[in-house]
CSV table of C-alpha atoms and ligand atoms in Angstrom, one decimal:
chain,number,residue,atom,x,y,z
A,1,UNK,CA,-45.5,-78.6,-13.4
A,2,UNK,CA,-47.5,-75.5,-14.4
A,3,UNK,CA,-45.7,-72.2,-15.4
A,4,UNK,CA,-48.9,-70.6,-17.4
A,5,UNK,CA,-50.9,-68.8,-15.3
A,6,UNK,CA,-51.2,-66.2,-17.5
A,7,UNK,CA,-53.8,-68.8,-19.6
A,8,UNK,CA,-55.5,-69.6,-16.4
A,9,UNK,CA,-55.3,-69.9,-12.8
A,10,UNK,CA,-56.5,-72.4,-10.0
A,11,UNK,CA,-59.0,-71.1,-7.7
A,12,UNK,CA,-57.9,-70.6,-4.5
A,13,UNK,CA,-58.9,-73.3,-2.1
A,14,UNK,CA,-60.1,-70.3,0.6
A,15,UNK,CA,-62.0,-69.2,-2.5
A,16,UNK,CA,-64.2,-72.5,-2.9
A,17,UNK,CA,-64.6,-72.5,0.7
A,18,UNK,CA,-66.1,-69.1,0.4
A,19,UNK,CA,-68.5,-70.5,-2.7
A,20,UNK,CA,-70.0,-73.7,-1.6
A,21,UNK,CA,-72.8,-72.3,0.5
A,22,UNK,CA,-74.0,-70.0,-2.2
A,23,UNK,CA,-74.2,-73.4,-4.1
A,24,UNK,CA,-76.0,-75.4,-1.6
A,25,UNK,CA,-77.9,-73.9,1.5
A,26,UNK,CA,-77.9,-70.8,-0.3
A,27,UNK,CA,-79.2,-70.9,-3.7
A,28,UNK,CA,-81.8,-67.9,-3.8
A,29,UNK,CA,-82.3,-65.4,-6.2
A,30,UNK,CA,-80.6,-62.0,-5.1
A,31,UNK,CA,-84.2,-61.0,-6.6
A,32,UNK,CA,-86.2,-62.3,-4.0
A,33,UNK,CA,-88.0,-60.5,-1.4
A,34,UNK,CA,-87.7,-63.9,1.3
A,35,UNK,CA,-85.5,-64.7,3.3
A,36,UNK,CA,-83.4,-67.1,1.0
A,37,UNK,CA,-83.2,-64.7,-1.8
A,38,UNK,CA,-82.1,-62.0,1.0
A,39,UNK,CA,-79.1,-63.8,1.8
A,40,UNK,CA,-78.2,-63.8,-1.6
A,41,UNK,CA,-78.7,-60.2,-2.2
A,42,UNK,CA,-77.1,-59.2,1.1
A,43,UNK,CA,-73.9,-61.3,-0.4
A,44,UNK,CA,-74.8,-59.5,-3.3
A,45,UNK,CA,-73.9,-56.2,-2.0
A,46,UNK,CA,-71.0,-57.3,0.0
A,47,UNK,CA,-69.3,-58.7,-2.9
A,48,UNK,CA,-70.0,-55.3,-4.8
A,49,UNK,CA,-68.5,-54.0,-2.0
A,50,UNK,CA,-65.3,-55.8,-1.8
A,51,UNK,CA,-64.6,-55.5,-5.4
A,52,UNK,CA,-65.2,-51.5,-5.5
A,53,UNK,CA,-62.7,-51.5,-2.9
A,54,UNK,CA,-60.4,-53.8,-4.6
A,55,UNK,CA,-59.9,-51.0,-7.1
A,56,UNK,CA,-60.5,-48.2,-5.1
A,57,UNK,CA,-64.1,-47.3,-7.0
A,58,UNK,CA,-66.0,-44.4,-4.9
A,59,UNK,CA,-69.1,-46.3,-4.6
A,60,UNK,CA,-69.6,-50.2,-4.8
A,61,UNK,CA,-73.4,-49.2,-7.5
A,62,UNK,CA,-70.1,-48.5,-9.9
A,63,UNK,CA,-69.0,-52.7,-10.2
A,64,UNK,CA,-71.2,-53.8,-12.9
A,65,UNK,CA,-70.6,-57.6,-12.4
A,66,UNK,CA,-70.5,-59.9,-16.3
A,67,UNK,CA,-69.7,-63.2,-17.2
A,68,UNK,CA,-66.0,-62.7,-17.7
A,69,UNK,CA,-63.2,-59.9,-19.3
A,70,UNK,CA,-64.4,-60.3,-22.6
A,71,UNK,CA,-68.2,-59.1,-21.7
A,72,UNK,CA,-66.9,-56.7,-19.7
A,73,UNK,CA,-64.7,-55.0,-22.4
A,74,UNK,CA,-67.8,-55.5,-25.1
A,75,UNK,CA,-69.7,-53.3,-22.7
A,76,UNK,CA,-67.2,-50.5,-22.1
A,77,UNK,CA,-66.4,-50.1,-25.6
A,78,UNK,CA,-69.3,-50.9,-27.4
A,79,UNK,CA,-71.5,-49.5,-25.2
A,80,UNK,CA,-70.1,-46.6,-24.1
A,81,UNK,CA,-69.6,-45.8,-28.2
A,82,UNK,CA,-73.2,-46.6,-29.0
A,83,UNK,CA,-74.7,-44.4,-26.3
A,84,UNK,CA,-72.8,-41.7,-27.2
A,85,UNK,CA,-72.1,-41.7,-30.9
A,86,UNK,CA,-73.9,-37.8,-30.9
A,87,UNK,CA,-71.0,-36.8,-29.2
A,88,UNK,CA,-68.2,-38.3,-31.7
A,89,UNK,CA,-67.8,-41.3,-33.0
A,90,UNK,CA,-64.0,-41.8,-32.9
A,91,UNK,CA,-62.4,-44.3,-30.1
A,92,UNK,CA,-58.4,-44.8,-29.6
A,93,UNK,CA,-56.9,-48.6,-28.8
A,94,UNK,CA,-53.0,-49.4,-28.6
A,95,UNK,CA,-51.9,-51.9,-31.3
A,96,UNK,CA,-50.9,-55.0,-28.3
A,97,UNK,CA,-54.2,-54.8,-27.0
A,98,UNK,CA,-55.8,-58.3,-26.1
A,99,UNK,CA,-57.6,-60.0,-29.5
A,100,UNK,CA,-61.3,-59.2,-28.1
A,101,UNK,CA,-60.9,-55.4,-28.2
A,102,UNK,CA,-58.6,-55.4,-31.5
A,103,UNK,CA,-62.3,-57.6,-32.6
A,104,UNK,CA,-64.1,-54.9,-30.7
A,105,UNK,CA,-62.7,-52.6,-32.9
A,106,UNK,CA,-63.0,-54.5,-36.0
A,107,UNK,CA,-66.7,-54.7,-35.0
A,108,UNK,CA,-66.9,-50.8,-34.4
A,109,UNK,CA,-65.3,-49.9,-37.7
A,110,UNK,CA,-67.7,-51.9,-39.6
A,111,UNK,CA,-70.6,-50.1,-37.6
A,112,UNK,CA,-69.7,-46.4,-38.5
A,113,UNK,CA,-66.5,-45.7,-35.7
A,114,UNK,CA,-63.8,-45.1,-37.1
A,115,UNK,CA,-60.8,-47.0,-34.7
A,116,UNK,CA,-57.1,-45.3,-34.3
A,117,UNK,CA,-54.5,-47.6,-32.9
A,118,UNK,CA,-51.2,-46.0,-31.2
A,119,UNK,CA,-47.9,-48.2,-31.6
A,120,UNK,CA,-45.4,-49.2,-28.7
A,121,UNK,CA,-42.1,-48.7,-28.6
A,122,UNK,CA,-39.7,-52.0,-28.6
A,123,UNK,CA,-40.4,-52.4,-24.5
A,124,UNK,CA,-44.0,-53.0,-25.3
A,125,UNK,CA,-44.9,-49.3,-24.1
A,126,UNK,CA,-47.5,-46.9,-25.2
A,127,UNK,CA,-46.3,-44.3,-27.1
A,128,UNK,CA,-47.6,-41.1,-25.5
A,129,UNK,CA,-46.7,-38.4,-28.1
A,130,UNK,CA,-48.4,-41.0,-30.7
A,131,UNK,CA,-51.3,-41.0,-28.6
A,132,UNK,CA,-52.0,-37.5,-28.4
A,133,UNK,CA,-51.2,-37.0,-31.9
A,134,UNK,CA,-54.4,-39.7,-32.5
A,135,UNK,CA,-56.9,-37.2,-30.2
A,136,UNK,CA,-59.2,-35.3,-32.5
A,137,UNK,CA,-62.5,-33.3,-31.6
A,138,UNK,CA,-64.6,-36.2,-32.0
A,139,UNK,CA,-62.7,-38.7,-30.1
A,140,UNK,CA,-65.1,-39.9,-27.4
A,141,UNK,CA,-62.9,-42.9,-25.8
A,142,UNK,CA,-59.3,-44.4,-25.3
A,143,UNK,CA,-58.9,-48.5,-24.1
A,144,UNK,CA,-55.6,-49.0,-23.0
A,145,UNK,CA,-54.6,-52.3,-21.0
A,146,UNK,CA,-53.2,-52.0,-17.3
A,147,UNK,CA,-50.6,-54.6,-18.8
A,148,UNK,CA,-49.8,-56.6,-21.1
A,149,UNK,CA,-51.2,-60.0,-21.2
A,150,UNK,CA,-48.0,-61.4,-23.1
A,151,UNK,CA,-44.9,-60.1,-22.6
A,152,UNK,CA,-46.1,-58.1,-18.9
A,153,UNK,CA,-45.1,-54.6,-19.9
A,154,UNK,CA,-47.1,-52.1,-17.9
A,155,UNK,CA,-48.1,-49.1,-19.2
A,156,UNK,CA,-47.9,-45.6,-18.2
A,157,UNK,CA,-52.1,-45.8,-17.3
A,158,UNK,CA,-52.0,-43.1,-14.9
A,159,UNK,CA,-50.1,-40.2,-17.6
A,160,UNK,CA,-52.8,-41.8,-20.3
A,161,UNK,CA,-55.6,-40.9,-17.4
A,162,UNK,CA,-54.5,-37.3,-17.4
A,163,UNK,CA,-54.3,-37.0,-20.9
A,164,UNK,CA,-57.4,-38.3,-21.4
A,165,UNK,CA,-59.2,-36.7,-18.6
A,166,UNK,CA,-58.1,-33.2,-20.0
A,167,UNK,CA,-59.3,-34.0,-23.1
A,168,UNK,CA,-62.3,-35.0,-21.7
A,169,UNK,CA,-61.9,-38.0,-23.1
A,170,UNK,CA,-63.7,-41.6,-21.2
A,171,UNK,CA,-60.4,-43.3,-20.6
A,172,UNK,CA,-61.2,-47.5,-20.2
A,173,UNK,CA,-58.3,-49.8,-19.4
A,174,UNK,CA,-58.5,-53.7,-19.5
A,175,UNK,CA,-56.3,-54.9,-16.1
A,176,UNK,CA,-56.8,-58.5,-16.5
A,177,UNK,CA,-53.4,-59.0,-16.8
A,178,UNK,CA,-51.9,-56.8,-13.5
A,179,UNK,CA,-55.3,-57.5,-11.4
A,180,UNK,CA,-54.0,-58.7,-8.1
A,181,UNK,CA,-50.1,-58.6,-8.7
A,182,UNK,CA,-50.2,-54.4,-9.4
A,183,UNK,CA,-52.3,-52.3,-7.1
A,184,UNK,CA,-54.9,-50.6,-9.4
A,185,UNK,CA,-56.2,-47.0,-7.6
A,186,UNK,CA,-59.4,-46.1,-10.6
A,187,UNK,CA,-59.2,-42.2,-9.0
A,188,UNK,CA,-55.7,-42.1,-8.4
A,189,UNK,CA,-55.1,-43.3,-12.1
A,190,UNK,CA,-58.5,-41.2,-13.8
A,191,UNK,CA,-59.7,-44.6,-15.0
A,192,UNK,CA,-63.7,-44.3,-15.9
A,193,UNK,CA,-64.0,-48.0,-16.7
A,194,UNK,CA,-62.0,-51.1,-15.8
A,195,UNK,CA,-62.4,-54.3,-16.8
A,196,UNK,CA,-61.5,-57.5,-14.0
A,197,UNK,CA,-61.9,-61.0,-14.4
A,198,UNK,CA,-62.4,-63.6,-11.6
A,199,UNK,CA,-60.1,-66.3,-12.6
A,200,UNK,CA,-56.9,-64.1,-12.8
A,201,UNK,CA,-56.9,-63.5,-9.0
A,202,UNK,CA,-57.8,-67.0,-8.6
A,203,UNK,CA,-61.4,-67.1,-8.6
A,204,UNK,CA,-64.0,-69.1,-10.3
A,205,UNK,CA,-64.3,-68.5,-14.1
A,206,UNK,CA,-67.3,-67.0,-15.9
A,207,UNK,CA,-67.5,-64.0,-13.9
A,208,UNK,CA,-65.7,-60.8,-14.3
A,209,UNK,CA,-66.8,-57.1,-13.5
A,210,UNK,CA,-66.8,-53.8,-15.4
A,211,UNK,CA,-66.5,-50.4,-12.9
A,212,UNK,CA,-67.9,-47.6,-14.4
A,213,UNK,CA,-67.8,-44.7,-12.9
A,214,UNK,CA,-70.7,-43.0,-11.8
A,215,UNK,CA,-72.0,-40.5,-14.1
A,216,UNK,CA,-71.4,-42.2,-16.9
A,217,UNK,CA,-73.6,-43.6,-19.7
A,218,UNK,CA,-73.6,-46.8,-21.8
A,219,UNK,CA,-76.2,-48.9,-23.9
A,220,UNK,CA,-76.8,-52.4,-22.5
A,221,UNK,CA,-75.7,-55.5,-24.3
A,222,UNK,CA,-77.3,-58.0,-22.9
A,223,UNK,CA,-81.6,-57.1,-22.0
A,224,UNK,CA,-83.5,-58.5,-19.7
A,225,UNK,CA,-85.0,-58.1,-16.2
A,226,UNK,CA,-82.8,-55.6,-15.9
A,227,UNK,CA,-80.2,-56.7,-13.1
A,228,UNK,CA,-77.1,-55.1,-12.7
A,229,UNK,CA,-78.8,-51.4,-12.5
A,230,UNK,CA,-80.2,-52.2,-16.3
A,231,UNK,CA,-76.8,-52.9,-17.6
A,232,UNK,CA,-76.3,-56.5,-17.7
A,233,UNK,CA,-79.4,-58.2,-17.0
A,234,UNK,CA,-79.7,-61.9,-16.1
A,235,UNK,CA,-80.0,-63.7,-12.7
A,236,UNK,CA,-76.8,-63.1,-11.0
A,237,UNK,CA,-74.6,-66.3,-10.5
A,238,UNK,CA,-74.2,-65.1,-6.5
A,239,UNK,CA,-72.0,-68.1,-5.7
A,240,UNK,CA,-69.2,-67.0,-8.3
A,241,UNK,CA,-70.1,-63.5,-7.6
A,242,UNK,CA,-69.0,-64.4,-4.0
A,243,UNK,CA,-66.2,-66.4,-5.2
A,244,UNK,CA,-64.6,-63.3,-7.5
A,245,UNK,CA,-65.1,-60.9,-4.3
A,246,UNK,CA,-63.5,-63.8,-1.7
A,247,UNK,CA,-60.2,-63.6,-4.6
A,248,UNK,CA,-60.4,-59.8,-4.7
A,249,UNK,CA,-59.8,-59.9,-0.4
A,250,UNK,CA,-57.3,-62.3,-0.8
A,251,UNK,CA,-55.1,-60.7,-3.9
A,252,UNK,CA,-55.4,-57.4,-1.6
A,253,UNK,CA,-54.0,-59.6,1.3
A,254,UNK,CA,-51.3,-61.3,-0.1
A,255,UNK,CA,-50.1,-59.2,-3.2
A,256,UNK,CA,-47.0,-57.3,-1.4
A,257,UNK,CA,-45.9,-60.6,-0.4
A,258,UNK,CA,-46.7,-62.7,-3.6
A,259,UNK,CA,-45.5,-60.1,-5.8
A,260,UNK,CA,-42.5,-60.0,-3.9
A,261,UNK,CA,-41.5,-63.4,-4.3
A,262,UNK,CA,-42.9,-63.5,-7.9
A,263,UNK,CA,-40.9,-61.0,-8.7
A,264,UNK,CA,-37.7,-62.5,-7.1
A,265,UNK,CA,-38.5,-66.0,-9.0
A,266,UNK,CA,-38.6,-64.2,-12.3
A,267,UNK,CA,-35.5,-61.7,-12.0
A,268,UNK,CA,-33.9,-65.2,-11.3
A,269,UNK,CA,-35.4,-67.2,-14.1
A,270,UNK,CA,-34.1,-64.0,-16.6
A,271,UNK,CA,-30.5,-63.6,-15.1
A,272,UNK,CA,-30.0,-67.9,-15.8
A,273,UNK,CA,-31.7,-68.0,-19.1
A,274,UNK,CA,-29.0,-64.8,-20.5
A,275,UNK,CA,-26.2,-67.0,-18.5
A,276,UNK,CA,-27.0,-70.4,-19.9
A,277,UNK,CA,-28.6,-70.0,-23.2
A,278,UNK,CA,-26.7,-68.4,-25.9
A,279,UNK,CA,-28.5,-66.2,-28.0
A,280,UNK,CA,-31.5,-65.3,-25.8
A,281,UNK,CA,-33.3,-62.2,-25.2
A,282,UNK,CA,-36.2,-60.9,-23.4
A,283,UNK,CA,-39.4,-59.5,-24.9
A,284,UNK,CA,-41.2,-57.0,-23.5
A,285,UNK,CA,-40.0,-54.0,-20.7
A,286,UNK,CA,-36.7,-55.3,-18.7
A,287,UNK,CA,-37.6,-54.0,-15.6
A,288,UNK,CA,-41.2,-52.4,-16.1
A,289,UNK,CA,-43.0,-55.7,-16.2
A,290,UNK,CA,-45.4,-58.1,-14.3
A,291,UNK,CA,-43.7,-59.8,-11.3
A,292,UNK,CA,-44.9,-63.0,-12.9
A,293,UNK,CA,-43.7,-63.1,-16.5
A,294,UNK,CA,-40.6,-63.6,-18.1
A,295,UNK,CA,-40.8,-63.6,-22.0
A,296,UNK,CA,-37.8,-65.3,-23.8
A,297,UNK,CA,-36.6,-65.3,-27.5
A,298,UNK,CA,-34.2,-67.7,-28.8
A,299,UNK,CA,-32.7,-67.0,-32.2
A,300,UNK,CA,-32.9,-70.3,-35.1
A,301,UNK,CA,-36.0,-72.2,-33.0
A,302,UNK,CA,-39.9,-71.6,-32.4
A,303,UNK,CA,-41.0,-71.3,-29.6
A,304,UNK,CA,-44.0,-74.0,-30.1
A,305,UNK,CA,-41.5,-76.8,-30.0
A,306,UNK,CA,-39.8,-75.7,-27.1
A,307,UNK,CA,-43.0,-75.9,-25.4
A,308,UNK,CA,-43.5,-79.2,-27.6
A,309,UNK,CA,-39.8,-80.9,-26.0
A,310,UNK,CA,-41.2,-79.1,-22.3
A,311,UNK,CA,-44.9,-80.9,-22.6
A,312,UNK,CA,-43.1,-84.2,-23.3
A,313,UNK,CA,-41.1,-83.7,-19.5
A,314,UNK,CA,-44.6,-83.0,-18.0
A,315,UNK,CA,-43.9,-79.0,-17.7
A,316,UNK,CA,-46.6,-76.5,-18.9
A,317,UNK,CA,-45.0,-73.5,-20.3
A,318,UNK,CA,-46.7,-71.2,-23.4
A,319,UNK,CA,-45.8,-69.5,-26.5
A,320,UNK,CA,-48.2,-66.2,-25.5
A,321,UNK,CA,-51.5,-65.6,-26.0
A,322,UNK,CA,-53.4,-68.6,-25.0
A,323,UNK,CA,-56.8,-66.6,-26.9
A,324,UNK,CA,-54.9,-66.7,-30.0
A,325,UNK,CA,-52.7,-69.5,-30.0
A,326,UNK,CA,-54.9,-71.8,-32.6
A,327,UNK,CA,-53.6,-69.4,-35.3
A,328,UNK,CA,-50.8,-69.8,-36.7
A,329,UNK,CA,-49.8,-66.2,-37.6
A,330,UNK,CA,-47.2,-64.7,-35.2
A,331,UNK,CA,-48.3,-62.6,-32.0
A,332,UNK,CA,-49.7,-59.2,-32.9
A,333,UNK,CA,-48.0,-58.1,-29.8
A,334,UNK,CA,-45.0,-59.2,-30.4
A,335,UNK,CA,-44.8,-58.0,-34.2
A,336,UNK,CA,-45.8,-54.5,-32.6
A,337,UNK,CA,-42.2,-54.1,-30.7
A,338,UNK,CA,-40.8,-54.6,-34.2
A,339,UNK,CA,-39.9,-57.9,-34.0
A,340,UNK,CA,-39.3,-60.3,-37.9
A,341,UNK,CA,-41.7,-63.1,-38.2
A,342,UNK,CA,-39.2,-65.2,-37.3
A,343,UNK,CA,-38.2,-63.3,-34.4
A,344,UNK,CA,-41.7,-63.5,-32.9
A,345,UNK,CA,-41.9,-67.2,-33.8
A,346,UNK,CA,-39.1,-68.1,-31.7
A,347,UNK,CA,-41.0,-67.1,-28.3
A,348,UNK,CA,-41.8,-68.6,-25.2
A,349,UNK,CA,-43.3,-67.4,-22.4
A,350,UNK,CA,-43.3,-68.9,-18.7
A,351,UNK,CA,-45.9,-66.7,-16.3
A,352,UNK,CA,-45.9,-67.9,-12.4
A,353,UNK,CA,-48.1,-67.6,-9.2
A,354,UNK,CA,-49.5,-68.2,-6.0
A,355,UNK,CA,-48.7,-71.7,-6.1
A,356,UNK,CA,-45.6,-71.8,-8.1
A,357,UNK,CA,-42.4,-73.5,-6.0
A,358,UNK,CA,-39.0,-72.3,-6.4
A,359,UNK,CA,-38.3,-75.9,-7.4
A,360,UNK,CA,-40.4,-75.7,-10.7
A,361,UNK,CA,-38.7,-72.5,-11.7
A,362,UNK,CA,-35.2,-74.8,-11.0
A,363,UNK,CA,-36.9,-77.6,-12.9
A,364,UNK,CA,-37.4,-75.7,-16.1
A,365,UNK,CA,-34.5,-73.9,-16.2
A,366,UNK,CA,-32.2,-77.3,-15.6
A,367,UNK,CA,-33.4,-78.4,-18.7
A,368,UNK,CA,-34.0,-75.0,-21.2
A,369,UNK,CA,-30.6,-74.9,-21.9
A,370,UNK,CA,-30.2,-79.0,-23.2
A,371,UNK,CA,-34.1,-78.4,-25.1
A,372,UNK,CA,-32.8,-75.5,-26.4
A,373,UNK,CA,-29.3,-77.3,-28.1
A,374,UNK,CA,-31.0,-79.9,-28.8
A,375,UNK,CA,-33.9,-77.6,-31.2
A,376,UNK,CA,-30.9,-75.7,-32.8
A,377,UNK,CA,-28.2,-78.8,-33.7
A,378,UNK,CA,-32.0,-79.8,-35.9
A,379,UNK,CA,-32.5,-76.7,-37.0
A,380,UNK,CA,-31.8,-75.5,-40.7
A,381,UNK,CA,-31.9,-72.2,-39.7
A,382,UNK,CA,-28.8,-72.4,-37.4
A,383,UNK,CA,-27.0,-74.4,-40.4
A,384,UNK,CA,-27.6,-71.3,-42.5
A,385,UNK,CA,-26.4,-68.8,-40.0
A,386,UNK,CA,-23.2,-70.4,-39.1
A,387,UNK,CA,-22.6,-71.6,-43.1
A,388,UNK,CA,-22.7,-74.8,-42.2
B,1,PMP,N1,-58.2,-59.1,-21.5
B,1,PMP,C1,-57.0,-59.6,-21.3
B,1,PMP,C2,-55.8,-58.7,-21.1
B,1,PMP,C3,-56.9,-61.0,-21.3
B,1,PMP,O1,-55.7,-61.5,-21.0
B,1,PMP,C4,-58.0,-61.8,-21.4
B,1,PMP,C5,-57.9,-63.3,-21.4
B,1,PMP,N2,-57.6,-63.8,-20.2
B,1,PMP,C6,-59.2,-61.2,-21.7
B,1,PMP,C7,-59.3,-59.8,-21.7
B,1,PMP,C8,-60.5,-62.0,-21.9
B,1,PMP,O2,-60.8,-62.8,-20.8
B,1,PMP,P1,-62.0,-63.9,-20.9
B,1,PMP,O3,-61.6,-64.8,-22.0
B,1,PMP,O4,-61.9,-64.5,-19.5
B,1,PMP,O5,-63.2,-63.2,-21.1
């Protein structure tokens, strides 16, 4: 029983359908002039298509297509700050960011940016006024996330836009974690980049795309024959390609649906944990969050072995960030809504989807409350609290 599909997602069976010609019968190279290599290119285009439509870009030569989120935020960021370091050489992140643009920025401090980050208040939000108190003459771009990849809160993107866009200011946002549950709208929100990954609208992994809007300049990272309008060269993998834009059709389909009954499955899951579990609370916006993720704290246990006691009854829940989770320090994210170590220790996190039964959600939540007794009548910590 699977309740992670934040960490990953299976790809939709319509979605592999969609794939397995590009695979087989039609293998060319988008960059050949014959006939094979024009049915790749022609799916090329109409996967471009799909996915500039999928977030509302202007013009589908805007979807920049990479191997996944992480490229695709290396090449806003680091691109967009090397090509235009003449103009300023200041970028702003929030502090709950995902780990590869907190390492983005790591990497541009070290190479001559200098990196602000803007806190959240204890629902996980951007702070607004702290973000325009960070904007200084030579700030030449803001990353903010769509949503959170942990605890779901989604952020004001569209008031961050205007800011931005006044300030003429590039304004990036990383919408990994809303893609396909959230309706993104890049013109209605004055987004000038946005990062999407495949697997999180269940396509195939190792493809993602970066729109940029038109206009706009950036170094490449990755040189070569120049596919991808110069900007990402290397032979494009069509069949995944076709696979991310078959997901993107189908997330547009069925989101008001899905998100619907997300969204009911979750508001259920919250209201039983607070009835049957003493001492729980809920990280992250109460109401302002992904229709799939409900993020629970329980006071005196960690969260790793209440997923430890769930893996042992064959369930698949998660502590947060599945990028991070071979650390053992506690969640920048959650240490940002001014949570104590301990505090952020004791989280779990379940995340649902397309596939996710109303049963499973009834499964886990049977047995959280007996795991969770269990955990605490061990605990030292809940000796200490109740003098024991
Ligand atoms: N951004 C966010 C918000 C993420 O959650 C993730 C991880 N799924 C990434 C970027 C990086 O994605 P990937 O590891 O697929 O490149």
């Amino acid at each position: 029983m699977y309740l992670d599909y934040q960490s990953a997602k299976p790809v939709d069976p319509e979605v592999i359908a969609a794939m397995t010609p590009y695979m087989a019968e039609k293998f060319g190279n988008a960059s050949s002039l014959h006939e094979v290599g024009d049915w790749s290119t022609e799916a090329l285009d109409s996967s471009r298509r799909t996915i500039a439509h999928f977030v509302n870009a202007r013009e589908p030569e805007e979807i920049i297509f990479t191997s996944g989120a992480t490229e695709a935020n290396n090449l806003a960021i680091i691109g967009y700050a090397l090509r235009n370091k003449q103009k300023g050489k200041h970028v702003i992140i929030s502090e709950v960011e995902h780990i590869s643009i907190l390492n983005i920025a790591k990497y541009l401090r070290k190479n001559g940016f200098e990196v602000s980050t803007v806190p959240v208040d204890f629902t996980g939000t951007v702070r607004l006024d702290k973000l325009e108190e960070r904007i200084r003459p030579d700030t030449i771009l803001i990353s903010i996330q769509h949503a959170n990849n942990e605890i779901g809160t989604i952020q004001p993107v569209m008031s961050i836009g205007k800011i931005a866009r006044e300030k003429k200011i590039v304004f990036h946002v990383d919408a990994v974690a809303s893609e396909g549950q959230i309706p993104i709208d890049v013109q209605r929100d004055f987004i000038d980049m946005l990062t999407l990954s495949s697997n999180d609208i269940y396509g195939p992994r190792g493809v993602g795309a970066l729109y940029v809007r038109k206009g706009f300049l950036l170094n490449p990272l990755i040189i070569g024959g120049g596919q991808e309008r110069g900007l990402r060269s290397g032979t494009e993998d069509v069949a995944a390609i076709v696979g991310f834009a078959k997901a993107a059709e189908l997330a547009l389909q069925y989101m008001p649906e899905e998100s619907k009954r997300l969204r009911q499955l979750r508001d259920k899951a919250i209201k039983t944990v607070f009835e049957t579990v003493p001492r729980s609370y809920l990280n992250g916006h109460p109401t302002n969050r992904l229709p799939n993720n409900a993020h629970f704290r329980f006071d005196f246990i960690e969260g790793e072995s209440i997923l430890l006691s769930f893996k042992e009854r064959g369930i698949a829940v998660s502590t947060g960030s599945a990028c991070s989770s071979q650390t053992l320090e506690p969640s920048h994210t959650l240490m940002s809504l001014g949570l104590l170590h301990e505090e952020a220790h004791g989280s779990l996190e379940i995340t649902m989807g397309r596939f996710t039964r109303e049963a499973d959600v009834d499964t886990f939540l049977e047995a959280l409350p007996g795991v969770v007794k269990r955990l605490r009548d061990m605990s030292p910590l809940t000796k200490t609290e109740v003098g024991m």
